Amino acid sequence: QKEVEQNSGPLSVPEGAIASLNCTYSDRGSQSFFWYRQYSGKSPELIMSIYSNGDKEDGRFTAQLNKASQYVSLLIRDSQPSDSATYLCAVLDSNYQLIWGAGTKLIIKP
Amino acid sequence: GAGVSQSPSNKVTEKGKDVELRCDPISGHTALYWYRQRLGQGLEFLIYFQGNSAPDKSGLPSDRFSAERTGESVSTLTIQRTQQEDSAVYLCASSLPKASGASYNEQFFGPGTRLTVL
């Protein structure tokens, strides 16, 4: 059974600090990795995609991928209360199936 | 351009009735997915369509659930003889075809249909 694991949280971070969200996956042949943000009562919204080892930055968001260790992380710099949401990690496995994590609830405290 | 649209946004039905949910994908997106999300839970894959290929129905929870899609257009998810356990948000997503390379496989979600079975 291919799995994507996330800490369910809630992860509480003070406003202005860096929020670090982590995700591990079991299929070593996985090829594409995605972070979605889901506000309460809303549908998931794609915020970052990463395909190769290393860091990918987009504004306050940085995705980090380490295929050798089979983890992907999302860093949010200068966290804002509007970043409070559930963050879903999704991994495209070697069979082109998208496997979803259960999500980490992030709370940014003013 | 227009995103994924779903209708209705809310549906309240009585136990035992049939319901039909609709999804209109992003133009040019040949892949279409249906998910179920119960309150406070993660995404549960239901079914996947890719062009004219046979759909992947491996996630459908029972034979009361079915879905159709004509070509690369609108899809409908039908739940027959609804049960209270079917209450959830039903999400539709579309993407370019499964393939390697950047931007493929990025799924874009519609706003969902909130189904309540009384």
Short mmCIF file of N, CA and C in Angstrom, two decimals, chain A residues 31-32 34 36 38 41-46 48-49 51 56 88 92 95-98 100-102, chain B residues 33 35 37 41-43 56 91 98-112 114:
data_model
loop_
_atom_site.label_atom_id
_atom_site.label_comp_id
_atom_site.label_asym_id
_atom_site.label_seq_id
_atom_site.Cartn_x
_atom_site.Cartn_y
_atom_site.Cartn_z
N GLN A 31 7.38 10.68 -8.66
CA GLN A 31 8.01 11.60 -9.58
C GLN A 31 7.59 13.05 -9.47
N SER A 32 6.40 13.29 -8.95
CA SER A 32 5.93 14.67 -8.85
C SER A 32 5.28 14.86 -7.49
N PHE A 34 3.18 17.68 -4.80
CA PHE A 34 2.32 18.86 -4.80
C PHE A 34 1.91 19.22 -3.38
N TYR A 36 -1.13 21.44 -1.54
CA TYR A 36 -2.41 22.11 -1.68
C TYR A 36 -2.75 22.76 -0.34
N GLN A 38 -6.08 24.11 1.86
CA GLN A 38 -7.53 23.98 1.94
C GLN A 38 -8.03 24.77 3.14
N GLY A 41 -14.10 24.68 4.82
CA GLY A 41 -15.30 24.84 4.01
C GLY A 41 -15.06 25.11 2.55
N LYS A 42 -13.80 25.09 2.15
CA LYS A 42 -13.45 25.35 0.75
C LYS A 42 -12.77 24.13 0.14
N SER A 43 -12.56 24.18 -1.18
CA SER A 43 -11.90 23.07 -1.86
C SER A 43 -10.38 23.29 -1.87
N PRO A 44 -9.61 22.23 -2.09
CA PRO A 44 -8.14 22.37 -2.12
C PRO A 44 -7.69 23.25 -3.28
N GLU A 45 -6.63 24.01 -3.00
CA GLU A 45 -6.06 24.94 -3.98
C GLU A 45 -4.58 24.62 -4.12
N LEU A 46 -4.14 24.38 -5.34
CA LEU A 46 -2.72 24.07 -5.59
C LEU A 46 -1.86 25.30 -5.32
N MET A 48 1.93 24.77 -4.69
CA MET A 48 3.30 24.49 -5.11
C MET A 48 3.39 23.11 -5.76
N SER A 49 4.20 23.02 -6.80
CA SER A 49 4.55 21.74 -7.42
C SER A 49 6.06 21.66 -7.45
N TYR A 51 9.38 18.90 -8.77
CA TYR A 51 9.63 17.70 -9.54
C TYR A 51 11.05 17.17 -9.38
N LYS A 56 12.44 24.90 -4.24
CA LYS A 56 11.72 25.71 -5.24
C LYS A 56 10.98 26.80 -4.47
N LEU A 88 -2.35 20.02 2.36
CA LEU A 88 -2.37 18.65 1.86
C LEU A 88 -1.15 18.40 0.98
N LEU A 92 2.68 11.96 -6.81
CA LEU A 92 2.40 11.15 -8.00
C LEU A 92 3.33 9.96 -7.98
N ASN A 95 3.15 4.73 -10.75
CA ASN A 95 2.06 4.32 -11.65
C ASN A 95 1.18 5.50 -12.06
N TYR A 96 1.69 6.71 -11.86
CA TYR A 96 0.95 7.93 -12.18
C TYR A 96 -0.35 8.05 -11.39
N GLN A 97 -0.39 7.43 -10.22
CA GLN A 97 -1.52 7.61 -9.32
C GLN A 97 -1.17 8.71 -8.32
N LEU A 98 -2.10 9.61 -8.08
CA LEU A 98 -1.86 10.68 -7.11
C LEU A 98 -2.31 10.19 -5.75
N TRP A 100 -2.74 10.94 -1.77
CA TRP A 100 -2.93 12.12 -0.92
C TRP A 100 -2.59 11.82 0.53
N GLY A 101 -1.94 12.79 1.16
CA GLY A 101 -1.82 12.75 2.61
C GLY A 101 -3.10 13.25 3.25
N ALA A 102 -3.24 13.02 4.54
CA ALA A 102 -4.46 13.41 5.25
C ALA A 102 -4.47 14.88 5.62
N TYR B 33 -11.43 13.77 -12.15
CA TYR B 33 -11.45 12.96 -10.93
C TYR B 33 -12.64 13.36 -10.06
N TYR B 35 -13.79 13.01 -5.96
CA TYR B 35 -13.37 12.68 -4.61
C TYR B 35 -14.54 12.90 -3.66
N GLN B 37 -15.13 13.94 0.46
CA GLN B 37 -14.46 14.40 1.68
C GLN B 37 -15.50 14.54 2.78
N GLN B 41 -12.22 15.05 7.44
CA GLN B 41 -11.42 13.94 6.93
C GLN B 41 -10.64 14.35 5.67
N GLY B 42 -9.79 13.46 5.22
CA GLY B 42 -9.02 13.71 4.02
C GLY B 42 -9.81 13.40 2.76
N LEU B 43 -9.15 13.49 1.63
CA LEU B 43 -9.78 13.22 0.35
C LEU B 43 -9.85 11.71 0.10
N ASP B 56 -11.25 4.48 -14.27
CA ASP B 56 -10.74 3.78 -13.09
C ASP B 56 -11.79 3.95 -11.99
N LEU B 91 -16.08 16.43 -4.38
CA LEU B 91 -15.20 17.32 -5.11
C LEU B 91 -14.84 16.72 -6.46
N LYS B 98 -2.37 12.27 -17.57
CA LYS B 98 -1.26 11.75 -16.78
C LYS B 98 -0.05 11.58 -17.68
N ALA B 99 1.04 12.17 -17.26
CA ALA B 99 2.28 12.07 -18.05
C ALA B 99 3.40 12.62 -17.21
N SER B 100 4.60 12.38 -17.68
CA SER B 100 5.73 12.98 -16.98
C SER B 100 5.89 14.41 -17.45
N GLY B 101 6.61 15.17 -16.68
CA GLY B 101 6.85 16.55 -17.10
C GLY B 101 6.10 17.55 -16.26
N ALA B 102 6.63 18.73 -16.25
CA ALA B 102 6.05 19.80 -15.44
C ALA B 102 4.62 20.10 -15.86
N SER B 103 3.81 20.46 -14.92
CA SER B 103 2.43 20.92 -15.04
C SER B 103 1.42 19.80 -15.34
N TYR B 104 1.89 18.67 -15.89
CA TYR B 104 0.94 17.56 -16.01
C TYR B 104 0.64 17.04 -14.61
N ASN B 105 -0.51 16.46 -14.49
CA ASN B 105 -0.93 15.84 -13.24
C ASN B 105 -1.29 16.84 -12.15
N GLU B 106 -1.12 18.16 -12.42
CA GLU B 106 -1.59 19.14 -11.45
C GLU B 106 -3.11 19.14 -11.52
N GLN B 107 -3.75 18.83 -10.40
CA GLN B 107 -5.20 18.77 -10.38
C GLN B 107 -5.77 20.09 -9.86
N PHE B 108 -6.82 20.54 -10.53
CA PHE B 108 -7.49 21.78 -10.13
C PHE B 108 -8.92 21.42 -9.75
N PHE B 109 -9.31 21.89 -8.57
CA PHE B 109 -10.57 21.47 -7.98
C PHE B 109 -11.70 22.47 -8.24
N GLY B 110 -12.89 21.93 -8.34
CA GLY B 110 -14.08 22.74 -8.32
C GLY B 110 -14.45 23.07 -6.88
N PRO B 111 -15.52 23.87 -6.69
CA PRO B 111 -15.91 24.29 -5.35
C PRO B 111 -16.59 23.21 -4.52
N GLY B 112 -16.98 22.12 -5.17
CA GLY B 112 -17.59 21.01 -4.44
C GLY B 112 -19.10 21.11 -4.36
N ARG B 114 -21.92 20.04 -1.53
CA ARG B 114 -22.14 19.53 -0.17
C ARG B 114 -23.45 18.76 -0.17
#
